[in-house]
């Protein structure tokens, strides 16, 4: 069992973290030079807006949303 837990933690660190846990770093890199310290509000608004659209898509049209996700 401990070996499985260690393998799971390693996989999450390698796959799960880059999948979204570091998005703010790229957002800061691109938005901070233009918007200064207000980049966080712009980034958070856009990020949460996209998240809400995806969740709505999963509820309303799950097959279309899955197809779009796979194509992306």
PDB file of C-alpha atoms in Angstrom:
ATOM      1  CA  UNK A   1       0.000   0.000   0.000  1.00  0.00           C
ATOM      2  CA  UNK A   2       2.696   2.608   0.784  1.00  0.00           C
ATOM      3  CA  UNK A   3       4.317   1.952  -2.587  1.00  0.00           C
ATOM      4  CA  UNK A   4       1.017   2.700  -4.332  1.00  0.00           C
ATOM      5  CA  UNK A   5       0.647   5.942  -2.384  1.00  0.00           C
ATOM      6  CA  UNK A   6       4.161   7.035  -3.312  1.00  0.00           C
ATOM      7  CA  UNK A   7       3.536   6.219  -6.972  1.00  0.00           C
ATOM      8  CA  UNK A   8       0.258   8.170  -6.880  1.00  0.00           C
ATOM      9  CA  UNK A   9       1.918  11.214  -5.311  1.00  0.00           C
ATOM     10  CA  UNK A  10       4.662  11.147  -7.943  1.00  0.00           C
ATOM     11  CA  UNK A  11       2.129  10.915 -10.776  1.00  0.00           C
ATOM     12  CA  UNK A  12       0.052  13.777  -9.387  1.00  0.00           C
ATOM     13  CA  UNK A  13       3.180  15.906  -9.000  1.00  0.00           C
ATOM     14  CA  UNK A  14       4.301  15.190 -12.562  1.00  0.00           C
ATOM     15  CA  UNK A  15       0.948  15.290 -14.356  1.00  0.00           C
ATOM     16  CA  UNK A  16      -1.597  17.011 -12.109  1.00  0.00           C
ATOM     17  CA  UNK A  17       0.430  20.029 -11.047  1.00  0.00           C
ATOM     18  CA  UNK A  18       1.506  21.171 -14.513  1.00  0.00           C
ATOM     19  CA  UNK A  19      -2.069  20.642 -15.731  1.00  0.00           C
ATOM     20  CA  UNK A  20      -3.332  23.716 -13.885  1.00  0.00           C
ATOM     21  CA  UNK A  21      -1.521  24.351 -10.636  1.00  0.00           C
ATOM     22  CA  UNK A  22       1.038  26.629 -12.227  1.00  0.00           C
ATOM     23  CA  UNK A  23      -1.224  28.557 -14.621  1.00  0.00           C
ATOM     24  CA  UNK A  24      -0.911  31.722 -12.552  1.00  0.00           C
ATOM     25  CA  UNK A  25       2.812  31.852 -13.287  1.00  0.00           C
ATOM     26  CA  UNK A  26       2.150  32.063 -17.013  1.00  0.00           C
ATOM     27  CA  UNK A  27      -0.658  34.543 -16.405  1.00  0.00           C
ATOM     28  CA  UNK A  28       1.699  36.770 -14.425  1.00  0.00           C
ATOM     29  CA  UNK A  29       4.381  36.486 -17.086  1.00  0.00           C
ATOM     30  CA  UNK A  30       2.027  37.745 -19.810  1.00  0.00           C
ATOM     31  CA  UNK A  31      -0.304  40.092 -17.918  1.00  0.00           C
ATOM     32  CA  UNK A  32       1.897  41.828 -15.331  1.00  0.00           C
ATOM     33  CA  UNK A  33       3.957  43.896 -17.789  1.00  0.00           C
ATOM     34  CA  UNK A  34       0.799  45.419 -19.262  1.00  0.00           C
ATOM     35  CA  UNK A  35      -1.529  45.635 -16.238  1.00  0.00           C
ATOM     36  CA  UNK A  36       0.889  45.956 -13.331  1.00  0.00           C
ATOM     37  CA  UNK A  37      -0.340  44.738  -9.978  1.00  0.00           C
ATOM     38  CA  UNK A  38      -3.911  44.484 -11.290  1.00  0.00           C
ATOM     39  CA  UNK A  39      -3.003  41.426 -13.370  1.00  0.00           C
ATOM     40  CA  UNK A  40      -4.330  39.136 -10.619  1.00  0.00           C
ATOM     41  CA  UNK A  41      -7.906  40.423 -10.873  1.00  0.00           C
ATOM     42  CA  UNK A  42      -7.886  40.116 -14.662  1.00  0.00           C
ATOM     43  CA  UNK A  43      -6.385  36.630 -14.532  1.00  0.00           C
ATOM     44  CA  UNK A  44      -8.757  35.378 -11.815  1.00  0.00           C
ATOM     45  CA  UNK A  45     -11.815  36.757 -13.600  1.00  0.00           C
ATOM     46  CA  UNK A  46     -10.875  35.132 -16.892  1.00  0.00           C
ATOM     47  CA  UNK A  47      -9.829  31.856 -15.283  1.00  0.00           C
ATOM     48  CA  UNK A  48     -13.014  31.553 -13.246  1.00  0.00           C
ATOM     49  CA  UNK A  49     -15.122  32.588 -16.238  1.00  0.00           C
ATOM     50  CA  UNK A  50     -13.656  29.847 -18.398  1.00  0.00           C
ATOM     51  CA  UNK A  51     -14.115  27.375 -15.551  1.00  0.00           C
ATOM     52  CA  UNK A  52     -17.805  28.293 -15.266  1.00  0.00           C
ATOM     53  CA  UNK A  53     -18.297  27.867 -19.020  1.00  0.00           C
ATOM     54  CA  UNK A  54     -16.737  24.405 -18.923  1.00  0.00           C
ATOM     55  CA  UNK A  55     -18.874  23.364 -15.948  1.00  0.00           C
ATOM     56  CA  UNK A  56     -21.989  24.646 -17.682  1.00  0.00           C
ATOM     57  CA  UNK A  57     -20.968  22.737 -20.796  1.00  0.00           C
ATOM     58  CA  UNK A  58     -20.583  19.519 -18.798  1.00  0.00           C
ATOM     59  CA  UNK A  59     -24.095  19.987 -17.401  1.00  0.00           C
ATOM     60  CA  UNK A  60     -25.861  21.035 -20.610  1.00  0.00           C
ATOM     61  CA  UNK A  61     -23.956  19.223 -23.375  1.00  0.00           C
ATOM     62  CA  UNK A  62     -21.593  16.650 -21.863  1.00  0.00           C
ATOM     63  CA  UNK A  63     -20.816  14.825 -25.110  1.00  0.00           C
ATOM     64  CA  UNK A  64     -20.026  18.026 -27.023  1.00  0.00           C
ATOM     65  CA  UNK A  65     -17.940  19.330 -24.115  1.00  0.00           C
ATOM     66  CA  UNK A  66     -15.990  16.069 -23.916  1.00  0.00           C
ATOM     67  CA  UNK A  67     -15.378  16.123 -27.680  1.00  0.00           C
ATOM     68  CA  UNK A  68     -14.152  19.725 -27.463  1.00  0.00           C
ATOM     69  CA  UNK A  69     -11.904  18.857 -24.532  1.00  0.00           C
ATOM     70  CA  UNK A  70     -10.398  15.893 -26.372  1.00  0.00           C
ATOM     71  CA  UNK A  71      -9.820  17.964 -29.522  1.00  0.00           C
ATOM     72  CA  UNK A  72      -8.217  20.731 -27.481  1.00  0.00           C
TER      73      UNK A  72
END
